[in-house]
């Protein structure tokens, strides 16, 4: 969004200092090569839940990993692609909207080419644009499918999908496919190279 900064080389929150993301913001994207917390990094609060999405993406590659992870990181010897909490007074708090439930099951079979599914439990906090997964009910787990929600109706029981179902997913008797919510309101992740390089974002506590 317009409130989001460009890619930052680093974010340092000194001891006694705070970086607070409150409900005055809607959606926020924070891109940094590393975040060093000796003070407080706060997203929302118990009595002021962050209403939108926060995506923190940590950037870097293994070649720049010059710190042993046991020495205190510095600008010249950072721990790349990490959110680092260093010291007894370092605090990271995250208070986002909680979806309920985070997973459920089909209450009716999803047939090939169906563009909606019906689930056992009414979903709250699931929304348009969220990613979901429908588990395989076959012997092959490769038949698990991922979808994007385009609408929710039926009192939270009917989920409209962005495409037709490719494989049959049973939803009756003892065999009911699990349906899980993949999206989260607050996400800390590595950059797009993480899967290919096997070097992802990390949270380090010292």
PDB file of C-alpha atoms in Angstrom:
ATOM      1  CA  UNK A   1       0.000   0.000   0.000  1.00  0.00           C
ATOM      2  CA  UNK A   2       0.997   3.677  -0.024  1.00  0.00           C
ATOM      3  CA  UNK A   3       2.138   3.364   3.587  1.00  0.00           C
ATOM      4  CA  UNK A   4       4.693   0.667   2.779  1.00  0.00           C
ATOM      5  CA  UNK A   5       8.403   1.620   2.483  1.00  0.00           C
ATOM      6  CA  UNK A   6      10.751   0.329  -0.246  1.00  0.00           C
ATOM      7  CA  UNK A   7      13.214  -2.509   0.389  1.00  0.00           C
ATOM      8  CA  UNK A   8      15.280  -1.555   3.427  1.00  0.00           C
ATOM      9  CA  UNK A   9      18.870  -2.639   3.996  1.00  0.00           C
ATOM     10  CA  UNK A  10      18.091  -3.099   7.680  1.00  0.00           C
ATOM     11  CA  UNK A  11      15.680  -2.167  10.468  1.00  0.00           C
ATOM     12  CA  UNK A  12      17.241  -1.653  13.890  1.00  0.00           C
ATOM     13  CA  UNK A  13      15.127  -1.160  17.006  1.00  0.00           C
ATOM     14  CA  UNK A  14      17.501  -0.095  19.767  1.00  0.00           C
ATOM     15  CA  UNK A  15      17.135  -1.058  23.425  1.00  0.00           C
ATOM     16  CA  UNK A  16      14.439   1.135  24.949  1.00  0.00           C
ATOM     17  CA  UNK A  17      13.012   1.950  21.510  1.00  0.00           C
ATOM     18  CA  UNK A  18       9.829   0.713  19.831  1.00  0.00           C
ATOM     19  CA  UNK A  19       8.449   0.182  16.352  1.00  0.00           C
ATOM     20  CA  UNK A  20       4.656   0.000  16.623  1.00  0.00           C
ATOM     21  CA  UNK A  21       2.233  -0.846  13.808  1.00  0.00           C
ATOM     22  CA  UNK A  22      -1.247   0.037  15.038  1.00  0.00           C
ATOM     23  CA  UNK A  23      -4.824  -0.056  13.791  1.00  0.00           C
ATOM     24  CA  UNK A  24      -4.494   3.295  12.019  1.00  0.00           C
ATOM     25  CA  UNK A  25      -2.901   1.361   9.159  1.00  0.00           C
ATOM     26  CA  UNK A  26      -4.760  -1.050   6.900  1.00  0.00           C
ATOM     27  CA  UNK A  27      -2.436  -3.314   4.928  1.00  0.00           C
ATOM     28  CA  UNK A  28       1.340  -3.031   5.268  1.00  0.00           C
ATOM     29  CA  UNK A  29       4.244  -4.609   3.421  1.00  0.00           C
ATOM     30  CA  UNK A  30       7.686  -4.419   5.048  1.00  0.00           C
ATOM     31  CA  UNK A  31      10.698  -5.587   3.019  1.00  0.00           C
ATOM     32  CA  UNK A  32      14.096  -5.689   4.724  1.00  0.00           C
ATOM     33  CA  UNK A  33      17.344  -7.617   4.476  1.00  0.00           C
ATOM     34  CA  UNK A  34      17.253  -8.090   8.228  1.00  0.00           C
ATOM     35  CA  UNK A  35      15.496  -6.745  11.322  1.00  0.00           C
ATOM     36  CA  UNK A  36      17.438  -6.363  14.567  1.00  0.00           C
ATOM     37  CA  UNK A  37      15.334  -6.010  17.718  1.00  0.00           C
ATOM     38  CA  UNK A  38      16.798  -5.044  21.083  1.00  0.00           C
ATOM     39  CA  UNK A  39      13.735  -2.988  22.001  1.00  0.00           C
ATOM     40  CA  UNK A  40      10.110  -3.689  21.024  1.00  0.00           C
ATOM     41  CA  UNK A  41       8.544  -4.593  17.681  1.00  0.00           C
ATOM     42  CA  UNK A  42       4.766  -4.447  18.138  1.00  0.00           C
ATOM     43  CA  UNK A  43       1.962  -5.210  15.670  1.00  0.00           C
ATOM     44  CA  UNK A  44      -1.438  -4.366  17.152  1.00  0.00           C
ATOM     45  CA  UNK A  45      -2.317  -5.013  20.800  1.00  0.00           C
ATOM     46  CA  UNK A  46      -4.599  -7.178  22.930  1.00  0.00           C
ATOM     47  CA  UNK A  47      -7.199  -4.407  22.964  1.00  0.00           C
ATOM     48  CA  UNK A  48      -6.427  -3.097  19.451  1.00  0.00           C
ATOM     49  CA  UNK A  49      -6.122  -6.008  17.026  1.00  0.00           C
ATOM     50  CA  UNK A  50      -4.396  -5.073  13.764  1.00  0.00           C
ATOM     51  CA  UNK A  51      -7.327  -5.098  11.300  1.00  0.00           C
ATOM     52  CA  UNK A  52      -5.526  -5.686   8.002  1.00  0.00           C
ATOM     53  CA  UNK A  53      -2.661  -7.711   6.618  1.00  0.00           C
ATOM     54  CA  UNK A  54       1.015  -7.342   7.529  1.00  0.00           C
ATOM     55  CA  UNK A  55       3.568  -9.056   5.289  1.00  0.00           C
ATOM     56  CA  UNK A  56       7.209  -8.945   6.395  1.00  0.00           C
ATOM     57  CA  UNK A  57       9.566 -10.281   3.720  1.00  0.00           C
ATOM     58  CA  UNK A  58      13.195 -10.933   4.629  1.00  0.00           C
ATOM     59  CA  UNK A  59      15.718 -10.703   1.781  1.00  0.00           C
ATOM     60  CA  UNK A  60      19.236 -12.071   1.360  1.00  0.00           C
ATOM     61  CA  UNK A  61      21.342 -14.999   0.287  1.00  0.00           C
ATOM     62  CA  UNK A  62      23.650 -17.502   1.908  1.00  0.00           C
ATOM     63  CA  UNK A  63      26.760 -15.903   0.353  1.00  0.00           C
ATOM     64  CA  UNK A  64      26.291 -12.842   2.572  1.00  0.00           C
ATOM     65  CA  UNK A  65      26.065 -14.883   5.777  1.00  0.00           C
ATOM     66  CA  UNK A  66      29.241 -13.653   7.469  1.00  0.00           C
ATOM     67  CA  UNK A  67      28.024 -13.746  11.083  1.00  0.00           C
ATOM     68  CA  UNK A  68      28.349 -16.921  13.136  1.00  0.00           C
ATOM     69  CA  UNK A  69      24.870 -16.339  14.660  1.00  0.00           C
ATOM     70  CA  UNK A  70      26.570 -16.513  18.079  1.00  0.00           C
ATOM     71  CA  UNK A  71      28.205 -13.096  17.844  1.00  0.00           C
ATOM     72  CA  UNK A  72      26.181  -9.926  18.184  1.00  0.00           C
ATOM     73  CA  UNK A  73      25.223  -8.864  14.635  1.00  0.00           C
ATOM     74  CA  UNK A  74      26.346  -5.488  13.325  1.00  0.00           C
ATOM     75  CA  UNK A  75      25.905  -3.501  10.122  1.00  0.00           C
ATOM     76  CA  UNK A  76      29.152  -5.001   8.794  1.00  0.00           C
ATOM     77  CA  UNK A  77      28.376  -8.526  10.023  1.00  0.00           C
ATOM     78  CA  UNK A  78      24.600  -8.932   9.868  1.00  0.00           C
ATOM     79  CA  UNK A  79      22.546 -12.106   9.984  1.00  0.00           C
ATOM     80  CA  UNK A  80      20.792 -11.836   6.612  1.00  0.00           C
ATOM     81  CA  UNK A  81      17.220 -12.827   5.982  1.00  0.00           C
ATOM     82  CA  UNK A  82      16.427 -12.859   9.703  1.00  0.00           C
ATOM     83  CA  UNK A  83      14.318 -11.174  12.331  1.00  0.00           C
ATOM     84  CA  UNK A  84      16.709 -11.181  15.283  1.00  0.00           C
ATOM     85  CA  UNK A  85      15.612 -10.703  18.903  1.00  0.00           C
ATOM     86  CA  UNK A  86      18.772  -9.972  20.885  1.00  0.00           C
ATOM     87  CA  UNK A  87      18.876  -9.581  24.668  1.00  0.00           C
ATOM     88  CA  UNK A  88      16.591 -10.171  27.633  1.00  0.00           C
ATOM     89  CA  UNK A  89      14.540  -7.016  26.975  1.00  0.00           C
ATOM     90  CA  UNK A  90      13.820  -7.675  23.286  1.00  0.00           C
ATOM     91  CA  UNK A  91      10.078  -7.994  22.637  1.00  0.00           C
ATOM     92  CA  UNK A  92       8.138  -8.998  19.512  1.00  0.00           C
ATOM     93  CA  UNK A  93       4.337  -8.994  19.796  1.00  0.00           C
ATOM     94  CA  UNK A  94       1.862  -9.706  16.988  1.00  0.00           C
ATOM     95  CA  UNK A  95      -1.889  -9.322  17.391  1.00  0.00           C
ATOM     96  CA  UNK A  96      -3.841 -10.043  14.207  1.00  0.00           C
ATOM     97  CA  UNK A  97      -7.360 -11.102  13.370  1.00  0.00           C
ATOM     98  CA  UNK A  98      -7.835 -14.781  14.176  1.00  0.00           C
ATOM     99  CA  UNK A  99      -9.744 -17.023  11.785  1.00  0.00           C
ATOM    100  CA  UNK A 100     -12.048 -19.644  13.279  1.00  0.00           C
ATOM    101  CA  UNK A 101     -11.760 -22.468  12.571  1.00  0.00           C
ATOM    102  CA  UNK A 102      -8.418 -22.643  10.768  1.00  0.00           C
ATOM    103  CA  UNK A 103      -9.520 -25.911   9.161  1.00  0.00           C
ATOM    104  CA  UNK A 104     -12.711 -27.891   8.674  1.00  0.00           C
ATOM    105  CA  UNK A 105     -14.022 -30.715   6.478  1.00  0.00           C
ATOM    106  CA  UNK A 106     -16.260 -31.031   3.465  1.00  0.00           C
ATOM    107  CA  UNK A 107     -19.904 -31.727   4.247  1.00  0.00           C
ATOM    108  CA  UNK A 108     -20.652 -32.702   0.641  1.00  0.00           C
ATOM    109  CA  UNK A 109     -18.507 -34.299  -2.037  1.00  0.00           C
ATOM    110  CA  UNK A 110     -16.672 -31.861  -4.311  1.00  0.00           C
ATOM    111  CA  UNK A 111     -17.043 -33.198  -7.830  1.00  0.00           C
ATOM    112  CA  UNK A 112     -14.832 -32.458 -10.817  1.00  0.00           C
ATOM    113  CA  UNK A 113     -15.553 -28.973 -12.260  1.00  0.00           C
ATOM    114  CA  UNK A 114     -17.498 -27.814  -9.175  1.00  0.00           C
ATOM    115  CA  UNK A 115     -16.764 -24.138  -8.503  1.00  0.00           C
ATOM    116  CA  UNK A 116     -17.891 -24.152  -4.874  1.00  0.00           C
ATOM    117  CA  UNK A 117     -17.543 -26.408  -1.855  1.00  0.00           C
ATOM    118  CA  UNK A 118     -19.675 -26.890   1.251  1.00  0.00           C
ATOM    119  CA  UNK A 119     -17.959 -27.302   4.612  1.00  0.00           C
ATOM    120  CA  UNK A 120     -19.028 -28.689   7.990  1.00  0.00           C
ATOM    121  CA  UNK A 121     -18.305 -25.620  10.120  1.00  0.00           C
ATOM    122  CA  UNK A 122     -19.216 -22.006   9.421  1.00  0.00           C
ATOM    123  CA  UNK A 123     -15.965 -20.155   8.758  1.00  0.00           C
ATOM    124  CA  UNK A 124     -15.285 -16.809  10.417  1.00  0.00           C
ATOM    125  CA  UNK A 125     -12.343 -14.643   9.419  1.00  0.00           C
ATOM    126  CA  UNK A 126     -11.928 -16.368   6.054  1.00  0.00           C
ATOM    127  CA  UNK A 127     -12.302 -13.864   3.221  1.00  0.00           C
ATOM    128  CA  UNK A 128     -12.239 -13.169  -0.488  1.00  0.00           C
ATOM    129  CA  UNK A 129      -8.687 -13.499  -1.803  1.00  0.00           C
ATOM    130  CA  UNK A 130      -7.589 -15.942   0.907  1.00  0.00           C
ATOM    131  CA  UNK A 131      -5.836 -19.154  -0.133  1.00  0.00           C
ATOM    132  CA  UNK A 132      -7.269 -22.512   0.961  1.00  0.00           C
ATOM    133  CA  UNK A 133      -6.285 -26.131   0.480  1.00  0.00           C
ATOM    134  CA  UNK A 134      -8.567 -29.137  -0.062  1.00  0.00           C
ATOM    135  CA  UNK A 135      -6.863 -32.392   0.897  1.00  0.00           C
ATOM    136  CA  UNK A 136      -6.798 -35.476  -1.267  1.00  0.00           C
ATOM    137  CA  UNK A 137      -9.156 -38.330  -0.387  1.00  0.00           C
ATOM    138  CA  UNK A 138      -7.327 -40.637  -2.780  1.00  0.00           C
ATOM    139  CA  UNK A 139      -4.195 -42.679  -2.160  1.00  0.00           C
ATOM    140  CA  UNK A 140      -2.189 -39.967  -3.901  1.00  0.00           C
ATOM    141  CA  UNK A 141      -1.535 -36.816  -1.879  1.00  0.00           C
ATOM    142  CA  UNK A 142      -0.597 -35.068  -5.128  1.00  0.00           C
ATOM    143  CA  UNK A 143      -4.361 -34.723  -5.699  1.00  0.00           C
ATOM    144  CA  UNK A 144      -4.536 -32.118  -2.947  1.00  0.00           C
ATOM    145  CA  UNK A 145      -5.642 -28.805  -4.479  1.00  0.00           C
ATOM    146  CA  UNK A 146      -5.131 -25.132  -3.681  1.00  0.00           C
ATOM    147  CA  UNK A 147      -7.755 -22.494  -4.411  1.00  0.00           C
ATOM    148  CA  UNK A 148      -8.448 -18.804  -3.900  1.00  0.00           C
ATOM    149  CA  UNK A 149     -11.742 -17.802  -2.270  1.00  0.00           C
ATOM    150  CA  UNK A 150     -13.961 -15.570  -4.429  1.00  0.00           C
ATOM    151  CA  UNK A 151     -17.076 -15.565  -2.219  1.00  0.00           C
ATOM    152  CA  UNK A 152     -18.478 -17.031   0.998  1.00  0.00           C
ATOM    153  CA  UNK A 153     -22.190 -17.654   1.503  1.00  0.00           C
ATOM    154  CA  UNK A 154     -24.621 -20.043   3.127  1.00  0.00           C
ATOM    155  CA  UNK A 155     -23.924 -18.649   6.571  1.00  0.00           C
ATOM    156  CA  UNK A 156     -20.219 -19.349   6.190  1.00  0.00           C
ATOM    157  CA  UNK A 157     -20.661 -22.919   4.918  1.00  0.00           C
ATOM    158  CA  UNK A 158     -20.451 -22.393   1.138  1.00  0.00           C
ATOM    159  CA  UNK A 159     -17.105 -21.292  -0.324  1.00  0.00           C
ATOM    160  CA  UNK A 160     -16.887 -20.192  -3.956  1.00  0.00           C
ATOM    161  CA  UNK A 161     -13.590 -20.998  -5.669  1.00  0.00           C
ATOM    162  CA  UNK A 162     -11.532 -19.214  -8.307  1.00  0.00           C
ATOM    163  CA  UNK A 163     -11.605 -22.267 -10.592  1.00  0.00           C
ATOM    164  CA  UNK A 164     -13.275 -25.595 -11.012  1.00  0.00           C
ATOM    165  CA  UNK A 165     -12.268 -28.587  -8.930  1.00  0.00           C
ATOM    166  CA  UNK A 166      -9.795 -30.769 -10.818  1.00  0.00           C
ATOM    167  CA  UNK A 167     -10.039 -33.965  -8.733  1.00  0.00           C
ATOM    168  CA  UNK A 168     -12.848 -35.649  -6.810  1.00  0.00           C
ATOM    169  CA  UNK A 169     -12.782 -34.939  -3.049  1.00  0.00           C
ATOM    170  CA  UNK A 170     -15.131 -37.056  -0.939  1.00  0.00           C
ATOM    171  CA  UNK A 171     -17.316 -35.318   1.618  1.00  0.00           C
ATOM    172  CA  UNK A 172     -19.633 -37.938   3.059  1.00  0.00           C
ATOM    173  CA  UNK A 173     -19.794 -40.626   5.725  1.00  0.00           C
ATOM    174  CA  UNK A 174     -16.372 -41.344   7.253  1.00  0.00           C
ATOM    175  CA  UNK A 175     -14.396 -39.932   4.324  1.00  0.00           C
ATOM    176  CA  UNK A 176     -14.426 -36.145   4.276  1.00  0.00           C
ATOM    177  CA  UNK A 177     -11.606 -34.074   2.811  1.00  0.00           C
ATOM    178  CA  UNK A 178      -9.975 -31.564   5.136  1.00  0.00           C
ATOM    179  CA  UNK A 179     -10.212 -27.907   4.065  1.00  0.00           C
ATOM    180  CA  UNK A 180      -7.528 -25.652   5.518  1.00  0.00           C
ATOM    181  CA  UNK A 181      -6.936 -21.914   5.474  1.00  0.00           C
ATOM    182  CA  UNK A 182      -3.434 -21.145   4.180  1.00  0.00           C
ATOM    183  CA  UNK A 183      -3.587 -17.344   4.373  1.00  0.00           C
ATOM    184  CA  UNK A 184      -2.671 -15.509   7.567  1.00  0.00           C
ATOM    185  CA  UNK A 185      -3.216 -11.878   8.518  1.00  0.00           C
ATOM    186  CA  UNK A 186       0.371 -11.495   9.753  1.00  0.00           C
ATOM    187  CA  UNK A 187       3.010 -13.231   7.636  1.00  0.00           C
ATOM    188  CA  UNK A 188       6.785 -13.340   8.091  1.00  0.00           C
ATOM    189  CA  UNK A 189       8.477 -14.964   5.109  1.00  0.00           C
ATOM    190  CA  UNK A 190      11.668 -15.279   3.102  1.00  0.00           C
ATOM    191  CA  UNK A 191      11.939 -13.730  -0.338  1.00  0.00           C
ATOM    192  CA  UNK A 192      11.067 -15.503  -3.587  1.00  0.00           C
ATOM    193  CA  UNK A 193      14.478 -17.168  -3.833  1.00  0.00           C
ATOM    194  CA  UNK A 194      13.978 -19.126  -0.593  1.00  0.00           C
ATOM    195  CA  UNK A 195      12.651 -22.366  -2.095  1.00  0.00           C
ATOM    196  CA  UNK A 196      15.245 -22.552  -4.858  1.00  0.00           C
ATOM    197  CA  UNK A 197      18.219 -21.745  -2.597  1.00  0.00           C
ATOM    198  CA  UNK A 198      16.972 -23.597   0.483  1.00  0.00           C
ATOM    199  CA  UNK A 199      17.819 -20.437   2.437  1.00  0.00           C
ATOM    200  CA  UNK A 200      14.643 -18.998   3.914  1.00  0.00           C
ATOM    201  CA  UNK A 201      13.722 -16.277   6.345  1.00  0.00           C
ATOM    202  CA  UNK A 202      14.271 -16.997  10.012  1.00  0.00           C
ATOM    203  CA  UNK A 203      13.448 -15.823  13.530  1.00  0.00           C
ATOM    204  CA  UNK A 204      16.504 -15.872  15.787  1.00  0.00           C
ATOM    205  CA  UNK A 205      16.293 -15.517  19.579  1.00  0.00           C
ATOM    206  CA  UNK A 206      19.434 -14.716  21.544  1.00  0.00           C
TER     207      UNK A 206
END
